[in-house]
């Protein structure tokens, strides 16, 4: 089944146009509640939480309300911890005390004001986390170390079980008191209730372990307690992991049995079908190296056990065409989106109103949405710099400037394109100058590293389409100097000239091929030593993939762990692909010299040298800001020779970083014009 075939239909000649995605935007009944369409903003951790009180913040309210205003049918507020021991990660929110009710009420009010329903996800992280956030022990069915944090949890007693059930009951009361329309009991992703369901994590020998009936006992008791608390007038659903991808873990067949067992004994109003746990974390939030909708078939399998109760599909559902097709094929009754709605809060309304070409597609890079939490920060997005700042910068708050100015942007990479788009949206007259014949800058080089990386280029393709639609004057093949930059009498010049590869300051460093050259033109000889200066991310790892795919024997040398800068969801599949391709890793080594046929490297811990046979040496060095033009313009301004011209540098010419940083820079500068 093609996941990209368009289901758009047209009316007979002369008749009204048919809705572009009729199934996707058909109302859906979930128990006693009807939602306006089948687009669901699924529960997830944003970290827009007060890290001291663990209460939701206004920032979270604006974040969710932005997607509600963008047309989704249902918003699910992610993981609300029902017990203090569930706070196994920083930036998660609690629902175990009445003190948090006002914050939940405010979020619910903001979402419902935009026409969407809101459900709350009742959760406990179990053993998957650490003890630092709550200064408490972790709870689990068995005293088995968490596969990610390697912390040994407390094996719950019968008294703990009784306490937990009561906490779920009272948490349900609080969310309904706060105005939530429904609840989701979290049975997925290896969190506590999933741990009880799975033989992978449950080794108990009492009434809560062993047989499927016993392993279902606590989830069933929780569901019964929640239902008794809220009654039949409130929809209550579950989220499950259909496949855990680990020995002894849940499989689609057993998960179907679990769902059927629970539904035969208590009322469940929907089943949201996900996959994996933290021992198979690479498949929990699949990046662009996975095909689109790689796990949707699990929803179809579980759907056979739900007896007509709505089933939701999830995981890398990117386009409305893809979602419509899944509904048409009865794979699921609704689609859960997270990253696509982070990337474009208006995804639903644009699709419904026929503005498909304006959707800012998620590129599944995981750079911001997972890379932020990976670095201890809230989520962000490479293609949407307004994430988390919806109150100031959201799509409903973009205002046309009081005075239209002439703005010249130098450089057509991600920073320059974003600056041009944002300035044009503000009503300014924009001219963009690019030295190359194509727009896109270094993103095009990165996207060419491997076939699956082509999706990365969608970030600049979308921006190019938008600036042309907005009437930006684009001049390619123009290598601007100061005179060119000022020739159109601009009131503002934004310099986005990027960076160039740095060199390796070692004997023979001139023999090192830059990564960009290796990808664009190739290297010679069977044995390639690829040296990472320390970036330890996508650039060097995808170059290794590219060289291995071209038939080279690749040794990847890094001063840190290979891929250390990558997020926890994308690094495991990357390392797996590199190992499968035969790439050798030499970690904690740096390049010390290059001679024909030889690369000398030195271990960083002991300073012991080592010689590696190398027909070619490729270097992933840090970039060097290409800031000469900005410096020249700044000098003219300071000398009074460019009066009244506002100057800005954005992206790599300001400081060499990632594409997400260039877009952040550009958005910040252009918003203020």
PDB file of N, CA, C and O in Angstrom, residues 147-210:
ATOM      1  N   UNK A 147      16.567  -0.567  31.581  1.00  0.00           N
ATOM      2  CA  UNK A 147      17.527  -0.782  30.490  1.00  0.00           C
ATOM      3  C   UNK A 147      18.215   0.483  30.007  1.00  0.00           C
ATOM      4  O   UNK A 147      19.276   0.398  29.387  1.00  0.00           O
ATOM      5  N   UNK A 148      17.641   1.639  30.279  1.00  0.00           N
ATOM      6  CA  UNK A 148      18.253   2.889  29.835  1.00  0.00           C
ATOM      7  C   UNK A 148      19.087   3.544  30.931  1.00  0.00           C
ATOM      8  O   UNK A 148      20.264   3.845  30.745  1.00  0.00           O
ATOM      9  N   UNK A 149      18.482   3.761  32.105  1.00  0.00           N
ATOM     10  CA  UNK A 149      19.204   4.453  33.181  1.00  0.00           C
ATOM     11  C   UNK A 149      20.041   3.507  34.032  1.00  0.00           C
ATOM     12  O   UNK A 149      20.917   3.948  34.771  1.00  0.00           O
ATOM     13  N   UNK A 150      19.727   2.193  33.964  1.00  0.00           N
ATOM     14  CA  UNK A 150      20.453   1.156  34.710  1.00  0.00           C
ATOM     15  C   UNK A 150      20.245   1.285  36.230  1.00  0.00           C
ATOM     16  O   UNK A 150      21.034   0.785  37.012  1.00  0.00           O
ATOM     17  N   UNK A 151      19.160   1.948  36.622  1.00  0.00           N
ATOM     18  CA  UNK A 151      18.817   2.073  38.033  1.00  0.00           C
ATOM     19  C   UNK A 151      17.938   0.886  38.430  1.00  0.00           C
ATOM     20  O   UNK A 151      16.995   0.531  37.712  1.00  0.00           O
ATOM     21  N   UNK A 152      18.229   0.294  39.581  1.00  0.00           N
ATOM     22  CA  UNK A 152      17.416  -0.814  40.083  1.00  0.00           C
ATOM     23  C   UNK A 152      16.232  -0.241  40.856  1.00  0.00           C
ATOM     24  O   UNK A 152      16.410   0.539  41.797  1.00  0.00           O
ATOM     25  N   UNK A 153      15.001  -0.630  40.504  1.00  0.00           N
ATOM     26  CA  UNK A 153      13.824  -0.087  41.182  1.00  0.00           C
ATOM     27  C   UNK A 153      13.424  -0.906  42.401  1.00  0.00           C
ATOM     28  O   UNK A 153      13.941  -2.005  42.645  1.00  0.00           O
ATOM     29  N   UNK A 154      12.474  -0.388  43.125  1.00  0.00           N
ATOM     30  CA  UNK A 154      11.836  -1.096  44.230  1.00  0.00           C
ATOM     31  C   UNK A 154      10.732  -1.991  43.673  1.00  0.00           C
ATOM     32  O   UNK A 154       9.874  -1.529  42.903  1.00  0.00           O
ATOM     33  N   UNK A 155      10.734  -3.269  44.021  1.00  0.00           N
ATOM     34  CA  UNK A 155       9.661  -4.179  43.620  1.00  0.00           C
ATOM     35  C   UNK A 155       8.438  -3.906  44.494  1.00  0.00           C
ATOM     36  O   UNK A 155       8.491  -4.038  45.724  1.00  0.00           O
ATOM     37  N   UNK A 156       7.351  -3.511  43.871  1.00  0.00           N
ATOM     38  CA  UNK A 156       6.180  -3.048  44.612  1.00  0.00           C
ATOM     39  C   UNK A 156       5.570  -4.147  45.475  1.00  0.00           C
ATOM     40  O   UNK A 156       5.463  -5.303  45.061  1.00  0.00           O
ATOM     41  N   UNK A 157       5.171  -3.756  46.656  1.00  0.00           N
ATOM     42  CA  UNK A 157       4.458  -4.646  47.565  1.00  0.00           C
ATOM     43  C   UNK A 157       2.960  -4.541  47.303  1.00  0.00           C
ATOM     44  O   UNK A 157       2.494  -3.663  46.572  1.00  0.00           O
ATOM     45  N   UNK A 158       2.190  -5.433  47.952  1.00  0.00           N
ATOM     46  CA  UNK A 158       0.729  -5.344  47.834  1.00  0.00           C
ATOM     47  C   UNK A 158       0.217  -4.006  48.367  1.00  0.00           C
ATOM     48  O   UNK A 158      -0.740  -3.438  47.842  1.00  0.00           O
ATOM     49  N   UNK A 159       0.855  -3.515  49.416  1.00  0.00           N
ATOM     50  CA  UNK A 159       0.460  -2.212  49.956  1.00  0.00           C
ATOM     51  C   UNK A 159       0.713  -1.106  48.936  1.00  0.00           C
ATOM     52  O   UNK A 159      -0.108  -0.197  48.759  1.00  0.00           O
ATOM     53  N   UNK A 160       1.855  -1.175  48.237  1.00  0.00           N
ATOM     54  CA  UNK A 160       2.153  -0.190  47.196  1.00  0.00           C
ATOM     55  C   UNK A 160       1.106  -0.251  46.082  1.00  0.00           C
ATOM     56  O   UNK A 160       0.677   0.787  45.554  1.00  0.00           O
ATOM     57  N   UNK A 161       0.725  -1.461  45.713  1.00  0.00           N
ATOM     58  CA  UNK A 161      -0.263  -1.635  44.652  1.00  0.00           C
ATOM     59  C   UNK A 161      -1.581  -0.971  45.042  1.00  0.00           C
ATOM     60  O   UNK A 161      -2.195  -0.242  44.244  1.00  0.00           O
ATOM     61  N   UNK A 162      -2.025  -1.199  46.259  1.00  0.00           N
ATOM     62  CA  UNK A 162      -3.274  -0.592  46.723  1.00  0.00           C
ATOM     63  C   UNK A 162      -3.176   0.932  46.726  1.00  0.00           C
ATOM     64  O   UNK A 162      -4.118   1.638  46.335  1.00  0.00           O
ATOM     65  N   UNK A 163      -2.029   1.452  47.150  1.00  0.00           N
ATOM     66  CA  UNK A 163      -1.812   2.906  47.165  1.00  0.00           C
ATOM     67  C   UNK A 163      -1.850   3.469  45.750  1.00  0.00           C
ATOM     68  O   UNK A 163      -2.438   4.531  45.496  1.00  0.00           O
ATOM     69  N   UNK A 164      -1.231   2.741  44.822  1.00  0.00           N
ATOM     70  CA  UNK A 164      -1.181   3.210  43.438  1.00  0.00           C
ATOM     71  C   UNK A 164      -2.576   3.267  42.833  1.00  0.00           C
ATOM     72  O   UNK A 164      -2.931   4.246  42.150  1.00  0.00           O
ATOM     73  N   UNK A 165      -3.376   2.247  43.048  1.00  0.00           N
ATOM     74  CA  UNK A 165      -4.737   2.231  42.499  1.00  0.00           C
ATOM     75  C   UNK A 165      -5.525   3.428  43.011  1.00  0.00           C
ATOM     76  O   UNK A 165      -6.231   4.105  42.249  1.00  0.00           O
ATOM     77  N   UNK A 166      -5.386   3.714  44.277  1.00  0.00           N
ATOM     78  CA  UNK A 166      -6.093   4.862  44.853  1.00  0.00           C
ATOM     79  C   UNK A 166      -5.596   6.172  44.253  1.00  0.00           C
ATOM     80  O   UNK A 166      -6.371   7.108  44.053  1.00  0.00           O
ATOM     81  N   UNK A 167      -4.297   6.215  43.948  1.00  0.00           N
ATOM     82  CA  UNK A 167      -3.737   7.425  43.332  1.00  0.00           C
ATOM     83  C   UNK A 167      -4.288   7.639  41.924  1.00  0.00           C
ATOM     84  O   UNK A 167      -4.555   8.771  41.515  1.00  0.00           O
ATOM     85  N   UNK A 168      -4.453   6.572  41.156  1.00  0.00           N
ATOM     86  CA  UNK A 168      -5.073   6.705  39.834  1.00  0.00           C
ATOM     87  C   UNK A 168      -6.503   7.219  39.969  1.00  0.00           C
ATOM     88  O   UNK A 168      -6.949   8.078  39.193  1.00  0.00           O
ATOM     89  N   UNK A 169      -7.217   6.706  40.956  1.00  0.00           N
ATOM     90  CA  UNK A 169      -8.602   7.139  41.165  1.00  0.00           C
ATOM     91  C   UNK A 169      -8.653   8.634  41.482  1.00  0.00           C
ATOM     92  O   UNK A 169      -9.426   9.386  40.872  1.00  0.00           O
ATOM     93  N   UNK A 170      -7.829   9.077  42.406  1.00  0.00           N
ATOM     94  CA  UNK A 170      -7.876  10.487  42.792  1.00  0.00           C
ATOM     95  C   UNK A 170      -7.335  11.391  41.694  1.00  0.00           C
ATOM     96  O   UNK A 170      -7.798  12.525  41.525  1.00  0.00           O
ATOM     97  N   UNK A 171      -6.374  10.897  40.922  1.00  0.00           N
ATOM     98  CA  UNK A 171      -5.863  11.681  39.794  1.00  0.00           C
ATOM     99  C   UNK A 171      -6.953  11.891  38.749  1.00  0.00           C
ATOM    100  O   UNK A 171      -7.087  12.985  38.176  1.00  0.00           O
ATOM    101  N   UNK A 172      -7.754  10.859  38.506  1.00  0.00           N
ATOM    102  CA  UNK A 172      -8.869  10.996  37.572  1.00  0.00           C
ATOM    103  C   UNK A 172      -9.847  12.059  38.065  1.00  0.00           C
ATOM    104  O   UNK A 172     -10.346  12.887  37.281  1.00  0.00           O
ATOM    105  N   UNK A 173     -10.120  12.052  39.364  1.00  0.00           N
ATOM    106  CA  UNK A 173     -11.013  13.065  39.936  1.00  0.00           C
ATOM    107  C   UNK A 173     -10.482  14.461  39.685  1.00  0.00           C
ATOM    108  O   UNK A 173     -11.240  15.374  39.306  1.00  0.00           O
ATOM    109  N   UNK A 174      -9.195  14.653  39.858  1.00  0.00           N
ATOM    110  CA  UNK A 174      -8.612  15.993  39.707  1.00  0.00           C
ATOM    111  C   UNK A 174      -8.723  16.495  38.264  1.00  0.00           C
ATOM    112  O   UNK A 174      -9.045  17.661  38.023  1.00  0.00           O
ATOM    113  N   UNK A 175      -8.420  15.632  37.299  1.00  0.00           N
ATOM    114  CA  UNK A 175      -8.469  16.081  35.906  1.00  0.00           C
ATOM    115  C   UNK A 175      -9.894  16.404  35.472  1.00  0.00           C
ATOM    116  O   UNK A 175     -10.116  17.373  34.737  1.00  0.00           O
ATOM    117  N   UNK A 176     -10.852  15.621  35.896  1.00  0.00           N
ATOM    118  CA  UNK A 176     -12.246  15.930  35.545  1.00  0.00           C
ATOM    119  C   UNK A 176     -12.694  17.208  36.244  1.00  0.00           C
ATOM    120  O   UNK A 176     -13.393  18.041  35.662  1.00  0.00           O
ATOM    121  N   UNK A 177     -12.260  17.393  37.499  1.00  0.00           N
ATOM    122  CA  UNK A 177     -12.570  18.640  38.205  1.00  0.00           C
ATOM    123  C   UNK A 177     -11.961  19.843  37.498  1.00  0.00           C
ATOM    124  O   UNK A 177     -12.503  20.952  37.555  1.00  0.00           O
ATOM    125  N   UNK A 178     -10.838  19.634  36.816  1.00  0.00           N
ATOM    126  CA  UNK A 178     -10.163  20.715  36.096  1.00  0.00           C
ATOM    127  C   UNK A 178     -10.798  20.991  34.736  1.00  0.00           C
ATOM    128  O   UNK A 178     -10.353  21.900  34.035  1.00  0.00           O
ATOM    129  N   UNK A 179     -11.795  20.204  34.354  1.00  0.00           N
ATOM    130  CA  UNK A 179     -12.494  20.472  33.105  1.00  0.00           C
ATOM    131  C   UNK A 179     -12.050  19.634  31.929  1.00  0.00           C
ATOM    132  O   UNK A 179     -12.449  19.917  30.788  1.00  0.00           O
ATOM    133  N   UNK A 180     -11.253  18.588  32.168  1.00  0.00           N
ATOM    134  CA  UNK A 180     -10.848  17.722  31.066  1.00  0.00           C
ATOM    135  C   UNK A 180     -12.049  16.909  30.584  1.00  0.00           C
ATOM    136  O   UNK A 180     -12.918  16.514  31.369  1.00  0.00           O
ATOM    137  N   UNK A 181     -12.077  16.645  29.284  1.00  0.00           N
ATOM    138  CA  UNK A 181     -13.207  15.953  28.667  1.00  0.00           C
ATOM    139  C   UNK A 181     -13.103  14.442  28.756  1.00  0.00           C
ATOM    140  O   UNK A 181     -14.101  13.739  28.584  1.00  0.00           O
ATOM    141  N   UNK A 182     -11.914  13.919  28.957  1.00  0.00           N
ATOM    142  CA  UNK A 182     -11.723  12.474  28.994  1.00  0.00           C
ATOM    143  C   UNK A 182     -10.352  12.135  29.536  1.00  0.00           C
ATOM    144  O   UNK A 182      -9.541  13.018  29.845  1.00  0.00           O
ATOM    145  N   UNK A 183     -10.079  10.841  29.622  1.00  0.00           N
ATOM    146  CA  UNK A 183      -8.838  10.359  30.223  1.00  0.00           C
ATOM    147  C   UNK A 183      -8.233   9.251  29.370  1.00  0.00           C
ATOM    148  O   UNK A 183      -8.943   8.508  28.685  1.00  0.00           O
ATOM    149  N   UNK A 184      -6.911   9.155  29.433  1.00  0.00           N
ATOM    150  CA  UNK A 184      -6.191   8.059  28.793  1.00  0.00           C
ATOM    151  C   UNK A 184      -5.298   7.414  29.847  1.00  0.00           C
ATOM    152  O   UNK A 184      -4.460   8.088  30.458  1.00  0.00           O
ATOM    153  N   UNK A 185      -5.475   6.112  30.064  1.00  0.00           N
ATOM    154  CA  UNK A 185      -4.625   5.379  30.992  1.00  0.00           C
ATOM    155  C   UNK A 185      -3.461   4.813  30.191  1.00  0.00           C
ATOM    156  O   UNK A 185      -3.648   4.058  29.241  1.00  0.00           O
ATOM    157  N   UNK A 186      -2.259   5.171  30.608  1.00  0.00           N
ATOM    158  CA  UNK A 186      -1.039   4.885  29.849  1.00  0.00           C
ATOM    159  C   UNK A 186      -0.550   3.477  30.176  1.00  0.00           C
ATOM    160  O   UNK A 186      -0.064   3.204  31.264  1.00  0.00           O
ATOM    161  N   UNK A 187      -0.679   2.570  29.171  1.00  0.00           N
ATOM    162  CA  UNK A 187      -0.217   1.198  29.325  1.00  0.00           C
ATOM    163  C   UNK A 187       0.920   0.884  28.356  1.00  0.00           C
ATOM    164  O   UNK A 187       1.152  -0.290  28.032  1.00  0.00           O
ATOM    165  N   UNK A 188       1.625   1.899  27.885  1.00  0.00           N
ATOM    166  CA  UNK A 188       2.585   1.716  26.787  1.00  0.00           C
ATOM    167  C   UNK A 188       4.007   2.080  27.196  1.00  0.00           C
ATOM    168  O   UNK A 188       4.272   2.560  28.301  1.00  0.00           O
ATOM    169  N   UNK A 189       4.932   1.824  26.265  1.00  0.00           N
ATOM    170  CA  UNK A 189       6.304   2.328  26.272  1.00  0.00           C
ATOM    171  C   UNK A 189       7.131   1.902  27.476  1.00  0.00           C
ATOM    172  O   UNK A 189       8.086   2.581  27.857  1.00  0.00           O
ATOM    173  N   UNK A 190       6.753   0.777  28.087  1.00  0.00           N
ATOM    174  CA  UNK A 190       7.549   0.264  29.186  1.00  0.00           C
ATOM    175  C   UNK A 190       7.406   1.030  30.471  1.00  0.00           C
ATOM    176  O   UNK A 190       8.206   0.838  31.402  1.00  0.00           O
ATOM    177  N   UNK A 191       6.391   1.917  30.567  1.00  0.00           N
ATOM    178  CA  UNK A 191       6.141   2.588  31.833  1.00  0.00           C
ATOM    179  C   UNK A 191       5.426   1.613  32.783  1.00  0.00           C
ATOM    180  O   UNK A 191       5.188   0.458  32.439  1.00  0.00           O
ATOM    181  N   UNK A 192       5.083   2.045  33.961  1.00  0.00           N
ATOM    182  CA  UNK A 192       4.760   1.127  35.054  1.00  0.00           C
ATOM    183  C   UNK A 192       3.690   0.091  34.702  1.00  0.00           C
ATOM    184  O   UNK A 192       3.896  -1.110  34.894  1.00  0.00           O
ATOM    185  N   UNK A 193       2.544   0.526  34.207  1.00  0.00           N
ATOM    186  CA  UNK A 193       1.484  -0.436  33.931  1.00  0.00           C
ATOM    187  C   UNK A 193       1.860  -1.362  32.780  1.00  0.00           C
ATOM    188  O   UNK A 193       1.480  -2.535  32.765  1.00  0.00           O
ATOM    189  N   UNK A 194       2.619  -0.848  31.818  1.00  0.00           N
ATOM    190  CA  UNK A 194       3.143  -1.698  30.747  1.00  0.00           C
ATOM    191  C   UNK A 194       4.137  -2.708  31.313  1.00  0.00           C
ATOM    192  O   UNK A 194       4.194  -3.868  30.857  1.00  0.00           O
ATOM    193  N   UNK A 195       4.909  -2.289  32.305  1.00  0.00           N
ATOM    194  CA  UNK A 195       5.865  -3.206  32.933  1.00  0.00           C
ATOM    195  C   UNK A 195       5.152  -4.393  33.571  1.00  0.00           C
ATOM    196  O   UNK A 195       5.659  -5.524  33.548  1.00  0.00           O
ATOM    197  N   UNK A 196       3.978  -4.147  34.144  1.00  0.00           N
ATOM    198  CA  UNK A 196       3.205  -5.256  34.708  1.00  0.00           C
ATOM    199  C   UNK A 196       2.690  -6.185  33.608  1.00  0.00           C
ATOM    200  O   UNK A 196       2.627  -7.402  33.787  1.00  0.00           O
ATOM    201  N   UNK A 197       2.340  -5.633  32.451  1.00  0.00           N
ATOM    202  CA  UNK A 197       1.783  -6.443  31.369  1.00  0.00           C
ATOM    203  C   UNK A 197       2.818  -7.333  30.699  1.00  0.00           C
ATOM    204  O   UNK A 197       2.477  -8.383  30.145  1.00  0.00           O
ATOM    205  N   UNK A 198       4.087  -6.937  30.728  1.00  0.00           N
ATOM    206  CA  UNK A 198       5.114  -7.568  29.903  1.00  0.00           C
ATOM    207  C   UNK A 198       5.989  -8.542  30.687  1.00  0.00           C
ATOM    208  O   UNK A 198       6.504  -8.215  31.760  1.00  0.00           O
ATOM    209  N   UNK A 199       6.215  -9.723  30.122  1.00  0.00           N
ATOM    210  CA  UNK A 199       7.143 -10.675  30.734  1.00  0.00           C
ATOM    211  C   UNK A 199       8.573 -10.136  30.744  1.00  0.00           C
ATOM    212  O   UNK A 199       9.403 -10.577  31.550  1.00  0.00           O
ATOM    213  N   UNK A 200       8.861  -9.209  29.870  1.00  0.00           N
ATOM    214  CA  UNK A 200      10.190  -8.608  29.814  1.00  0.00           C
ATOM    215  C   UNK A 200      10.538  -7.916  31.132  1.00  0.00           C
ATOM    216  O   UNK A 200      11.704  -7.901  31.547  1.00  0.00           O
ATOM    217  N   UNK A 201       9.546  -7.358  31.815  1.00  0.00           N
ATOM    218  CA  UNK A 201       9.786  -6.558  33.017  1.00  0.00           C
ATOM    219  C   UNK A 201       9.088  -7.092  34.257  1.00  0.00           C
ATOM    220  O   UNK A 201       9.358  -6.622  35.356  1.00  0.00           O
ATOM    221  N   UNK A 202       8.213  -8.061  34.097  1.00  0.00           N
ATOM    222  CA  UNK A 202       7.439  -8.589  35.220  1.00  0.00           C
ATOM    223  C   UNK A 202       7.859 -10.031  35.489  1.00  0.00           C
ATOM    224  O   UNK A 202       7.549 -10.942  34.715  1.00  0.00           O
ATOM    225  N   UNK A 203       8.534 -10.239  36.605  1.00  0.00           N
ATOM    226  CA  UNK A 203       8.950 -11.582  37.006  1.00  0.00           C
ATOM    227  C   UNK A 203       8.278 -12.005  38.326  1.00  0.00           C
ATOM    228  O   UNK A 203       8.774 -12.891  39.010  1.00  0.00           O
ATOM    229  N   UNK A 204       7.180 -11.404  38.630  1.00  0.00           N
ATOM    230  CA  UNK A 204       6.499 -11.679  39.897  1.00  0.00           C
ATOM    231  C   UNK A 204       5.928 -13.102  39.905  1.00  0.00           C
ATOM    232  O   UNK A 204       5.591 -13.669  38.842  1.00  0.00           O
ATOM    233  N   UNK A 205       5.771 -13.635  41.119  1.00  0.00           N
ATOM    234  CA  UNK A 205       5.202 -14.971  41.279  1.00  0.00           C
ATOM    235  C   UNK A 205       3.896 -14.939  42.065  1.00  0.00           C
ATOM    236  O   UNK A 205       3.342 -15.992  42.387  1.00  0.00           O
ATOM    237  N   UNK A 206       3.403 -13.709  42.363  1.00  0.00           N
ATOM    238  CA  UNK A 206       2.128 -13.598  43.082  1.00  0.00           C
ATOM    239  C   UNK A 206       0.994 -13.394  42.079  1.00  0.00           C
ATOM    240  O   UNK A 206       1.132 -13.671  40.891  1.00  0.00           O
ATOM    241  N   UNK A 207      -0.113 -12.866  42.527  1.00  0.00           N
ATOM    242  CA  UNK A 207      -1.279 -12.683  41.670  1.00  0.00           C
ATOM    243  C   UNK A 207      -1.134 -11.599  40.634  1.00  0.00           C
ATOM    244  O   UNK A 207      -2.060 -11.390  39.821  1.00  0.00           O
ATOM    245  N   UNK A 208       0.020 -10.904  40.610  1.00  0.00           N
ATOM    246  CA  UNK A 208       0.253  -9.846  39.625  1.00  0.00           C
ATOM    247  C   UNK A 208       1.327 -10.236  38.604  1.00  0.00           C
ATOM    248  O   UNK A 208       1.816  -9.389  37.862  1.00  0.00           O
ATOM    249  N   UNK A 209       1.686 -11.505  38.568  1.00  0.00           N
ATOM    250  CA  UNK A 209       2.705 -11.944  37.624  1.00  0.00           C
ATOM    251  C   UNK A 209       2.407 -13.332  37.096  1.00  0.00           C
ATOM    252  O   UNK A 209       1.565 -14.065  37.621  1.00  0.00           O
ATOM    253  N   UNK A 210       3.117 -13.687  36.025  1.00  0.00           N
ATOM    254  CA  UNK A 210       2.969 -15.025  35.470  1.00  0.00           C
ATOM    255  C   UNK A 210       2.012 -15.068  34.312  1.00  0.00           C
ATOM    256  O   UNK A 210       2.351 -14.699  33.179  1.00  0.00           O
TER     257      UNK A 210
END
